[in-house]
PDB file of C-alpha atoms and ligand atoms in Angstrom:
ATOM      1  CA  MET H   1       0.000   0.000   0.000  1.00 83.00           C
ATOM      2  CA  SER H   2       1.468   3.377  -0.883  1.00 93.00           C
ATOM      3  CA  LEU H   3       1.020   6.242   1.581  1.00 96.00           C
ATOM      4  CA  LEU H   4       2.444   8.915  -0.688  1.00 97.00           C
ATOM      5  CA  GLU H   5       2.430   9.200  -4.428  1.00 97.00           C
ATOM      6  CA  MET H   6       3.926  12.087  -6.432  1.00 98.00           C
ATOM      7  CA  LYS H   7       3.435  12.078 -10.185  1.00 98.00           C
ATOM      8  CA  HIS H   8       5.247  14.342 -12.635  1.00 98.00           C
ATOM      9  CA  ILE H   9       5.780  17.155 -10.157  1.00 98.00           C
ATOM     10  CA  LYS H  10       7.184  20.417 -11.472  1.00 98.00           C
ATOM     11  CA  LYS H  11       7.995  23.521  -9.457  1.00 98.00           C
ATOM     12  CA  SER H  12       9.639  26.800 -10.446  1.00 98.00           C
ATOM     13  CA  PHE H  13      10.743  29.817  -8.469  1.00 97.00           C
ATOM     14  CA  ASN H  14      10.985  33.086 -10.392  1.00 96.00           C
ATOM     15  CA  GLY H  15      10.995  31.264 -13.708  1.00 95.00           C
ATOM     16  CA  VAL H  16      13.698  28.785 -12.687  1.00 97.00           C
ATOM     17  CA  GLU H  17      12.552  25.173 -12.679  1.00 97.00           C
ATOM     18  CA  VAL H  18      13.710  23.564  -9.445  1.00 98.00           C
ATOM     19  CA  LEU H  19      11.716  20.307  -9.676  1.00 98.00           C
ATOM     20  CA  LYS H  20      11.640  19.122 -13.267  1.00 97.00           C
ATOM     21  CA  ASP H  21       9.594  15.937 -13.434  1.00 96.00           C
ATOM     22  CA  ILE H  22       9.528  14.136 -10.131  1.00 98.00           C
ATOM     23  CA  SER H  23       7.585  10.925  -9.657  1.00 98.00           C
ATOM     24  CA  LEU H  24       7.896   8.712  -6.609  1.00 97.00           C
ATOM     25  CA  THR H  25       5.906   6.540  -4.228  1.00 97.00           C
ATOM     26  CA  VAL H  26       6.414   5.758  -0.567  1.00 97.00           C
ATOM     27  CA  ASP H  27       4.927   2.496   0.674  1.00 97.00           C
ATOM     28  CA  LYS H  28       3.746   1.840   4.200  1.00 96.00           C
ATOM     29  CA  GLY H  29       6.653   0.819   6.433  1.00 96.00           C
ATOM     30  CA  GLU H  30       9.218   1.955   3.875  1.00 97.00           C
ATOM     31  CA  VAL H  31      12.174   4.270   4.467  1.00 98.00           C
ATOM     32  CA  LEU H  32      12.979   6.459   1.462  1.00 98.00           C
ATOM     33  CA  GLY H  33      16.363   8.171   1.572  1.00 98.00           C
ATOM     34  CA  ILE H  34      16.951  11.288  -0.526  1.00 98.00           C
ATOM     35  CA  ILE H  35      20.501  12.372  -1.281  1.00 98.00           C
ATOM     36  CA  GLY H  36      22.049  14.857  -3.670  1.00 98.00           C
ATOM     37  CA  PRO H  37      24.045  18.077  -3.917  1.00 97.00           C
ATOM     38  CA  SER H  38      22.994  21.319  -2.284  1.00 96.00           C
ATOM     39  CA  GLY H  39      20.479  23.166  -4.464  1.00 97.00           C
ATOM     40  CA  SER H  40      19.325  20.011  -6.283  1.00 98.00           C
ATOM     41  CA  GLY H  41      15.738  20.433  -5.025  1.00 98.00           C
ATOM     42  CA  LYS H  42      15.576  18.050  -2.048  1.00 98.00           C
ATOM     43  CA  SER H  43      13.952  20.505   0.388  1.00 97.00           C
ATOM     44  CA  THR H  44      11.560  21.762  -2.270  1.00 98.00           C
ATOM     45  CA  LEU H  45      10.540  18.169  -2.930  1.00 98.00           C
ATOM     46  CA  LEU H  46       9.769  17.652   0.782  1.00 97.00           C
ATOM     47  CA  ARG H  47       7.982  20.988   0.987  1.00 96.00           C
ATOM     48  CA  CYS H  48       5.753  20.064  -1.971  1.00 97.00           C
ATOM     49  CA  ALA H  49       5.126  16.570  -0.549  1.00 96.00           C
ATOM     50  CA  THR H  50       3.984  18.066   2.760  1.00 94.00           C
ATOM     51  CA  GLY H  51       1.995  20.955   1.351  1.00 94.00           C
ATOM     52  CA  LEU H  52       4.319  23.737   2.527  1.00 94.00           C
ATOM     53  CA  GLU H  53       4.710  24.599  -1.164  1.00 96.00           C
ATOM     54  CA  THR H  54       2.253  24.015  -3.981  1.00 97.00           C
ATOM     55  CA  GLN H  55       3.585  22.313  -7.095  1.00 98.00           C
ATOM     56  CA  ASP H  56       3.020  24.017 -10.472  1.00 98.00           C
ATOM     57  CA  GLU H  57       2.226  20.752 -12.251  1.00 98.00           C
ATOM     58  CA  GLY H  58       1.633  17.135 -11.332  1.00 98.00           C
ATOM     59  CA  LEU H  59      -0.375  15.238  -8.780  1.00 97.00           C
ATOM     60  CA  ILE H  60       0.289  14.388  -5.148  1.00 97.00           C
ATOM     61  CA  THR H  61      -1.870  11.933  -3.252  1.00 96.00           C
ATOM     62  CA  TYR H  62      -1.361  10.713   0.268  1.00 92.00           C
ATOM     63  CA  GLU H  63      -3.054   8.637   2.914  1.00 88.00           C
ATOM     64  CA  GLY H  64      -3.214   9.759   6.515  1.00 90.00           C
ATOM     65  CA  THR H  65      -1.195  12.472   8.225  1.00 91.00           C
ATOM     66  CA  PHE H  66       2.460  13.373   8.318  1.00 94.00           C
ATOM     67  CA  GLY H  67       5.017  14.919  10.618  1.00 94.00           C
ATOM     68  CA  LEU H  68       8.025  17.026   9.772  1.00 94.00           C
ATOM     69  CA  VAL H  69      11.429  17.345  11.390  1.00 96.00           C
ATOM     70  CA  PHE H  70      13.545  20.227  10.148  1.00 92.00           C
ATOM     71  CA  GLN H  71      17.236  20.949  10.103  1.00 90.00           C
ATOM     72  CA  ASN H  72      16.960  23.734  12.686  1.00 89.00           C
ATOM     73  CA  PHE H  73      14.588  22.019  15.141  1.00 89.00           C
ATOM     74  CA  ASN H  74      11.974  24.830  14.903  1.00 91.00           C
ATOM     75  CA  LEU H  75      10.863  24.417  18.528  1.00 96.00           C
ATOM     76  CA  PHE H  76       8.762  27.171  20.074  1.00 96.00           C
ATOM     77  CA  PRO H  77      11.354  29.025  22.203  1.00 96.00           C
ATOM     78  CA  HIS H  78       8.859  30.294  24.773  1.00 97.00           C
ATOM     79  CA  TYR H  79       7.279  26.858  25.395  1.00 98.00           C
ATOM     80  CA  SER H  80       8.659  24.216  27.722  1.00 98.00           C
ATOM     81  CA  VAL H  81       9.667  20.870  26.243  1.00 98.00           C
ATOM     82  CA  LEU H  82       6.407  19.298  27.413  1.00 98.00           C
ATOM     83  CA  LYS H  83       4.290  22.112  25.979  1.00 98.00           C
ATOM     84  CA  ASN H  84       6.167  21.951  22.660  1.00 98.00           C
ATOM     85  CA  ILE H  85       5.122  18.297  22.402  1.00 98.00           C
ATOM     86  CA  THR H  86       1.575  18.474  23.762  1.00 98.00           C
ATOM     87  CA  ASP H  87       0.314  21.740  22.272  1.00 97.00           C
ATOM     88  CA  ALA H  88      -0.715  20.559  18.790  1.00 95.00           C
ATOM     89  CA  PRO H  89      -2.242  17.212  19.851  1.00 97.00           C
ATOM     90  CA  ILE H  90      -4.409  19.095  22.378  1.00 97.00           C
ATOM     91  CA  LYS H  91      -5.232  22.227  20.369  1.00 97.00           C
ATOM     92  CA  VAL H  92      -5.182  20.974  16.779  1.00 94.00           C
ATOM     93  CA  GLN H  93      -6.152  17.330  17.183  1.00 95.00           C
ATOM     94  CA  LYS H  94      -8.456  18.079  20.169  1.00 97.00           C
ATOM     95  CA  ARG H  95      -7.284  14.977  21.982  1.00 97.00           C
ATOM     96  CA  LYS H  96      -7.762  14.364  25.695  1.00 97.00           C
ATOM     97  CA  LYS H  97      -5.164  16.212  27.780  1.00 97.00           C
ATOM     98  CA  GLU H  98      -4.406  13.315  30.140  1.00 97.00           C
ATOM     99  CA  GLU H  99      -3.798  10.932  27.268  1.00 98.00           C
ATOM    100  CA  VAL H 100      -1.622  13.449  25.380  1.00 98.00           C
ATOM    101  CA  TYR H 101       0.497  14.155  28.484  1.00 98.00           C
ATOM    102  CA  ARG H 102       0.918  10.454  29.212  1.00 98.00           C
ATOM    103  CA  GLU H 103       2.028   9.761  25.645  1.00 98.00           C
ATOM    104  CA  ALA H 104       4.314  12.813  25.591  1.00 98.00           C
ATOM    105  CA  ARG H 105       6.068  11.529  28.720  1.00 98.00           C
ATOM    106  CA  GLU H 106       6.452   8.088  27.125  1.00 97.00           C
ATOM    107  CA  LEU H 107       7.997   9.725  24.053  1.00 97.00           C
ATOM    108  CA  LEU H 108      10.348  11.781  26.218  1.00 97.00           C
ATOM    109  CA  ALA H 109      11.419   8.605  28.030  1.00 96.00           C
ATOM    110  CA  LYS H 110      12.048   6.919  24.689  1.00 95.00           C
ATOM    111  CA  MET H 111      14.186   9.911  23.630  1.00 95.00           C
ATOM    112  CA  GLY H 112      16.130   9.797  26.919  1.00 95.00           C
ATOM    113  CA  LEU H 113      14.757  13.187  27.974  1.00 97.00           C
ATOM    114  CA  SER H 114      12.490  12.370  30.920  1.00 95.00           C
ATOM    115  CA  ASN H 115      14.307  14.854  33.140  1.00 97.00           C
ATOM    116  CA  LYS H 116      13.887  17.704  30.629  1.00 97.00           C
ATOM    117  CA  GLU H 117      10.118  18.099  30.391  1.00 97.00           C
ATOM    118  CA  ASN H 118      10.139  21.489  32.123  1.00 98.00           C
ATOM    119  CA  ALA H 119      13.240  22.789  30.370  1.00 98.00           C
ATOM    120  CA  TYR H 120      13.089  25.419  27.619  1.00 98.00           C
ATOM    121  CA  PRO H 121      14.735  24.855  24.243  1.00 97.00           C
ATOM    122  CA  TYR H 122      17.634  27.261  24.948  1.00 97.00           C
ATOM    123  CA  GLN H 123      18.609  25.097  27.940  1.00 97.00           C
ATOM    124  CA  LEU H 124      19.125  22.034  25.726  1.00 97.00           C
ATOM    125  CA  SER H 125      21.922  20.902  23.432  1.00 95.00           C
ATOM    126  CA  GLY H 126      21.212  20.786  19.688  1.00 95.00           C
ATOM    127  CA  GLY H 127      20.899  16.996  19.854  1.00 95.00           C
ATOM    128  CA  GLN H 128      18.412  17.242  22.731  1.00 96.00           C
ATOM    129  CA  GLN H 129      16.408  19.898  20.876  1.00 96.00           C
ATOM    130  CA  GLN H 130      16.262  17.701  17.803  1.00 96.00           C
ATOM    131  CA  ARG H 131      15.082  14.746  19.917  1.00 97.00           C
ATOM    132  CA  VAL H 132      12.318  16.987  21.320  1.00 97.00           C
ATOM    133  CA  SER H 133      11.328  17.950  17.806  1.00 97.00           C
ATOM    134  CA  ILE H 134      11.155  14.265  16.810  1.00 97.00           C
ATOM    135  CA  ALA H 135       9.007  13.588  19.904  1.00 97.00           C
ATOM    136  CA  ARG H 136       6.800  16.529  18.934  1.00 97.00           C
ATOM    137  CA  ALA H 137       6.298  15.117  15.442  1.00 97.00           C
ATOM    138  CA  LEU H 138       5.579  11.621  16.809  1.00 97.00           C
ATOM    139  CA  ALA H 139       3.041  12.983  19.315  1.00 97.00           C
ATOM    140  CA  MET H 140       0.762  13.720  16.346  1.00 96.00           C
ATOM    141  CA  LYS H 141       0.822   9.992  15.490  1.00 96.00           C
ATOM    142  CA  PRO H 142       1.810  10.622  11.878  1.00 96.00           C
ATOM    143  CA  ASP H 143       1.541   7.976   9.199  1.00 97.00           C
ATOM    144  CA  ILE H 144       4.700   9.315   7.553  1.00 97.00           C
ATOM    145  CA  LEU H 145       7.579  11.213   9.119  1.00 98.00           C
ATOM    146  CA  PHE H 146       9.643  13.535   6.904  1.00 98.00           C
ATOM    147  CA  PHE H 147      13.141  14.618   7.896  1.00 98.00           C
ATOM    148  CA  ASP H 148      15.018  17.415   6.145  1.00 97.00           C
ATOM    149  CA  GLU H 149      18.714  17.047   6.984  1.00 97.00           C
ATOM    150  CA  PRO H 150      17.984  16.369  10.664  1.00 96.00           C
ATOM    151  CA  THR H 151      21.650  16.345  11.689  1.00 95.00           C
ATOM    152  CA  SER H 152      23.157  19.060   9.524  1.00 94.00           C
ATOM    153  CA  ALA H 153      22.862  21.782  12.190  1.00 93.00           C
ATOM    154  CA  LEU H 154      24.495  19.555  14.831  1.00 93.00           C
ATOM    155  CA  ASP H 155      28.073  19.221  15.968  1.00 91.00           C
ATOM    156  CA  PRO H 156      29.485  15.912  14.706  1.00 89.00           C
ATOM    157  CA  GLU H 157      29.491  14.359  18.185  1.00 89.00           C
ATOM    158  CA  LEU H 158      25.730  14.931  18.497  1.00 91.00           C
ATOM    159  CA  THR H 159      24.841  13.486  15.098  1.00 94.00           C
ATOM    160  CA  GLY H 160      24.982   9.850  16.217  1.00 94.00           C
ATOM    161  CA  GLU H 161      22.280  10.201  18.864  1.00 93.00           C
ATOM    162  CA  ILE H 162      19.805  11.506  16.290  1.00 95.00           C
ATOM    163  CA  LEU H 163      20.703   8.871  13.713  1.00 96.00           C
ATOM    164  CA  LYS H 164      20.157   6.201  16.385  1.00 95.00           C
ATOM    165  CA  VAL H 165      16.672   7.538  17.182  1.00 96.00           C
ATOM    166  CA  ILE H 166      15.787   7.418  13.470  1.00 97.00           C
ATOM    167  CA  LYS H 167      17.222   3.889  13.120  1.00 97.00           C
ATOM    168  CA  ASP H 168      15.109   2.769  16.087  1.00 96.00           C
ATOM    169  CA  LEU H 169      12.014   4.215  14.389  1.00 97.00           C
ATOM    170  CA  ALA H 170      12.899   2.351  11.193  1.00 97.00           C
ATOM    171  CA  ALA H 171      13.164  -0.872  13.216  1.00 97.00           C
ATOM    172  CA  GLU H 172       9.604  -0.182  14.420  1.00 96.00           C
ATOM    173  CA  HIS H 173       8.549   0.122  10.751  1.00 96.00           C
ATOM    174  CA  MET H 174       7.773   3.823  10.883  1.00 97.00           C
ATOM    175  CA  THR H 175       7.286   5.084   7.320  1.00 98.00           C
ATOM    176  CA  MET H 176       9.890   7.799   6.732  1.00 98.00           C
ATOM    177  CA  VAL H 177      11.280  10.061   4.033  1.00 98.00           C
ATOM    178  CA  ILE H 178      14.738  11.258   5.009  1.00 98.00           C
ATOM    179  CA  VAL H 179      16.843  13.883   3.266  1.00 98.00           C
ATOM    180  CA  THR H 180      20.357  13.408   4.566  1.00 97.00           C
ATOM    181  CA  HIS H 181      23.978  14.003   3.714  1.00 94.00           C
ATOM    182  CA  GLU H 182      25.082  11.183   6.036  1.00 95.00           C
ATOM    183  CA  MET H 183      25.911   8.657   3.348  1.00 96.00           C
ATOM    184  CA  ASN H 184      26.550   5.597   5.535  1.00 95.00           C
ATOM    185  CA  PHE H 185      23.351   6.282   7.409  1.00 96.00           C
ATOM    186  CA  ALA H 186      21.376   6.659   4.159  1.00 97.00           C
ATOM    187  CA  LYS H 187      22.827   3.376   2.938  1.00 97.00           C
ATOM    188  CA  ASN H 188      22.017   1.520   6.174  1.00 96.00           C
ATOM    189  CA  VAL H 189      18.574   2.874   7.017  1.00 97.00           C
ATOM    190  CA  SER H 190      16.911   3.224   3.596  1.00 98.00           C
ATOM    191  CA  ASP H 191      14.901   0.609   1.734  1.00 98.00           C
ATOM    192  CA  HIS H 192      14.959   2.809  -1.330  1.00 98.00           C
ATOM    193  CA  ILE H 193      17.125   5.800  -2.247  1.00 98.00           C
ATOM    194  CA  ILE H 194      16.807   8.586  -4.760  1.00 98.00           C
ATOM    195  CA  PHE H 195      19.714  10.720  -5.856  1.00 98.00           C
ATOM    196  CA  MET H 196      18.563  14.184  -6.925  1.00 98.00           C
ATOM    197  CA  ASP H 197      20.582  16.259  -9.304  1.00 97.00           C
ATOM    198  CA  ASN H 198      19.534  19.616 -10.701  1.00 97.00           C
ATOM    199  CA  GLY H 199      15.803  19.064 -10.141  1.00 98.00           C
ATOM    200  CA  TYR H 200      15.704  15.529 -11.509  1.00 97.00           C
ATOM    201  CA  ILE H 201      15.826  12.083  -9.942  1.00 98.00           C
ATOM    202  CA  ALA H 202      19.105  11.084 -11.556  1.00 97.00           C
ATOM    203  CA  VAL H 203      19.426   7.638  -9.935  1.00 98.00           C
ATOM    204  CA  GLU H 204      17.058   5.550  -7.845  1.00 98.00           C
ATOM    205  CA  GLY H 205      16.909   2.052  -6.477  1.00 98.00           C
ATOM    206  CA  THR H 206      18.063  -0.016  -3.536  1.00 98.00           C
ATOM    207  CA  PRO H 207      21.036   1.342  -1.561  1.00 98.00           C
ATOM    208  CA  GLU H 208      23.255  -1.188  -3.340  1.00 97.00           C
ATOM    209  CA  GLU H 209      22.020  -0.079  -6.750  1.00 97.00           C
ATOM    210  CA  VAL H 210      22.344   3.638  -6.026  1.00 97.00           C
ATOM    211  CA  PHE H 211      25.723   3.532  -4.310  1.00 96.00           C
ATOM    212  CA  GLY H 212      27.021   1.155  -6.965  1.00 96.00           C
ATOM    213  CA  SER H 213      25.681   3.254  -9.835  1.00 96.00           C
ATOM    214  CA  SER H 214      28.069   4.329 -12.559  1.00 96.00           C
ATOM    215  CA  ASN H 215      26.099   7.578 -13.102  1.00 96.00           C
ATOM    216  CA  GLU H 216      28.748  10.231 -13.501  1.00 96.00           C
ATOM    217  CA  ARG H 217      27.053  12.882 -11.316  1.00 96.00           C
ATOM    218  CA  MET H 218      26.490  10.282  -8.599  1.00 96.00           C
ATOM    219  CA  ARG H 219      30.162   9.205  -8.653  1.00 96.00           C
ATOM    220  CA  GLU H 220      31.225  12.853  -8.510  1.00 96.00           C
ATOM    221  CA  PHE H 221      28.859  13.512  -5.591  1.00 96.00           C
ATOM    222  CA  LEU H 222      30.052  10.462  -3.638  1.00 94.00           C
ATOM    223  CA  GLY H 223      33.636  11.447  -4.292  1.00 92.00           C
ATOM    224  CA  LYS H 224      33.124  14.503  -2.075  1.00 88.00           C
ATOM    225  CA  PHE H 225      32.527  12.258   0.972  1.00 84.00           C
ATOM    226  CA  GLU H 226      35.690  10.187   0.566  1.00 74.00           C
TER     227      GLU H 226
HETATM  228  P1  ADP E   1      18.343  21.435  -1.585  1.00 76.27           P
HETATM  229  O1  ADP E   1      17.429  21.185  -0.418  1.00 76.27           O
HETATM  230  O2  ADP E   1      18.616  20.200  -2.406  1.00 76.27           O
HETATM  231  O3  ADP E   1      19.617  22.099  -1.183  1.00 76.27           O
HETATM  232  P2  ADP E   1      16.355  23.376  -2.369  1.00 76.27           P
HETATM  233  O4  ADP E   1      15.120  22.624  -2.662  1.00 76.27           O
HETATM  234  O5  ADP E   1      16.435  24.081  -1.066  1.00 76.27           O
HETATM  235  O6  ADP E   1      17.622  22.427  -2.598  1.00 76.27           O
HETATM  236  O7  ADP E   1      16.587  24.481  -3.481  1.00 76.27           O
HETATM  237  C1  ADP E   1      16.582  24.170  -4.867  1.00 76.27           C
HETATM  238  C2  ADP E   1      16.706  25.474  -5.623  1.00 76.27           C
HETATM  239  O8  ADP E   1      15.516  26.227  -5.458  1.00 76.27           O
HETATM  240  C3  ADP E   1      17.838  26.379  -5.161  1.00 76.27           C
HETATM  241  O9  ADP E   1      18.401  26.984  -6.274  1.00 76.27           O
HETATM  242  C4  ADP E   1      17.140  27.379  -4.280  1.00 76.27           C
HETATM  243  O10 ADP E   1      17.823  28.593  -4.273  1.00 76.27           O
HETATM  244  C5  ADP E   1      15.790  27.508  -4.946  1.00 76.27           C
HETATM  245  N1  ADP E   1      14.710  27.847  -3.993  1.00 76.27           N
HETATM  246  C6  ADP E   1      14.254  27.058  -3.007  1.00 76.27           C
HETATM  247  N2  ADP E   1      13.238  27.653  -2.337  1.00 76.27           N
HETATM  248  C7  ADP E   1      13.056  28.864  -2.943  1.00 76.27           C
HETATM  249  C8  ADP E   1      12.151  29.942  -2.733  1.00 76.27           C
HETATM  250  N3  ADP E   1      11.222  29.910  -1.763  1.00 76.27           N
HETATM  251  N4  ADP E   1      12.260  31.020  -3.545  1.00 76.27           N
HETATM  252  C9  ADP E   1      13.171  31.051  -4.540  1.00 76.27           C
HETATM  253  N5  ADP E   1      14.042  30.077  -4.783  1.00 76.27           N
HETATM  254  C10 ADP E   1      13.997  28.979  -4.011  1.00 76.27           C
HETATM  255 MG1   MG E   2      17.697  21.442   1.603  1.00 76.27          MG
END
């Protein structure tokens, strides 16, 4: 069963085509990794998939709801950790407060942040803030979780803790779309990978197929990580 389907998506900004003809599907329980050079259209693709941008052409269909985790955490600075997580489930989803608080505390425990529920974002490390933002996304019980370079704003020593949280979610069969520049992680966590180049999907397939591809742009891109 596919949860997300994008067909022939095109998007331009100021007359410059940034997504040129993107088609993809994400099946339930699947992890889709998206890699590619800066400016190739990865964030725009996620923003169209999640409705933050409207495509100019093409069709997007999805089942259920989705959550988003950004590069820069995007926590509400004036809300405590607990309020960051519980606010939308209570106010937007109109769920019962007691249930939302109980689940938020379970998520915090899972993220190793039980002692931080009353802290404010500025009192946390980048890795802790990103774990709160993952908990906040999960609190909405999304059918798909989208990540846009979740570790790129973190110091290298904090990257591993976030990658581990995402790997654990993959082991629980959470459906995820992950834009990342962590190549080993992309290779290990993804069921399917697309390599974007200049607004196109230049290569796609299993991690083995994509990382073994002889596509010139792909080889050049991978060369930068060696
Ligand atoms: P990536 O995430 O792969 O680095 P982006 O999707 O952010 O790439 O950007 C692709 C191209 O689209 C870039 O040239 C970027 O400058 C341009 N772009 C993205 N968003 C906007 C916008 N809101 N307005 C104008 N140009 C944009
Ligand atoms: Mg981006």
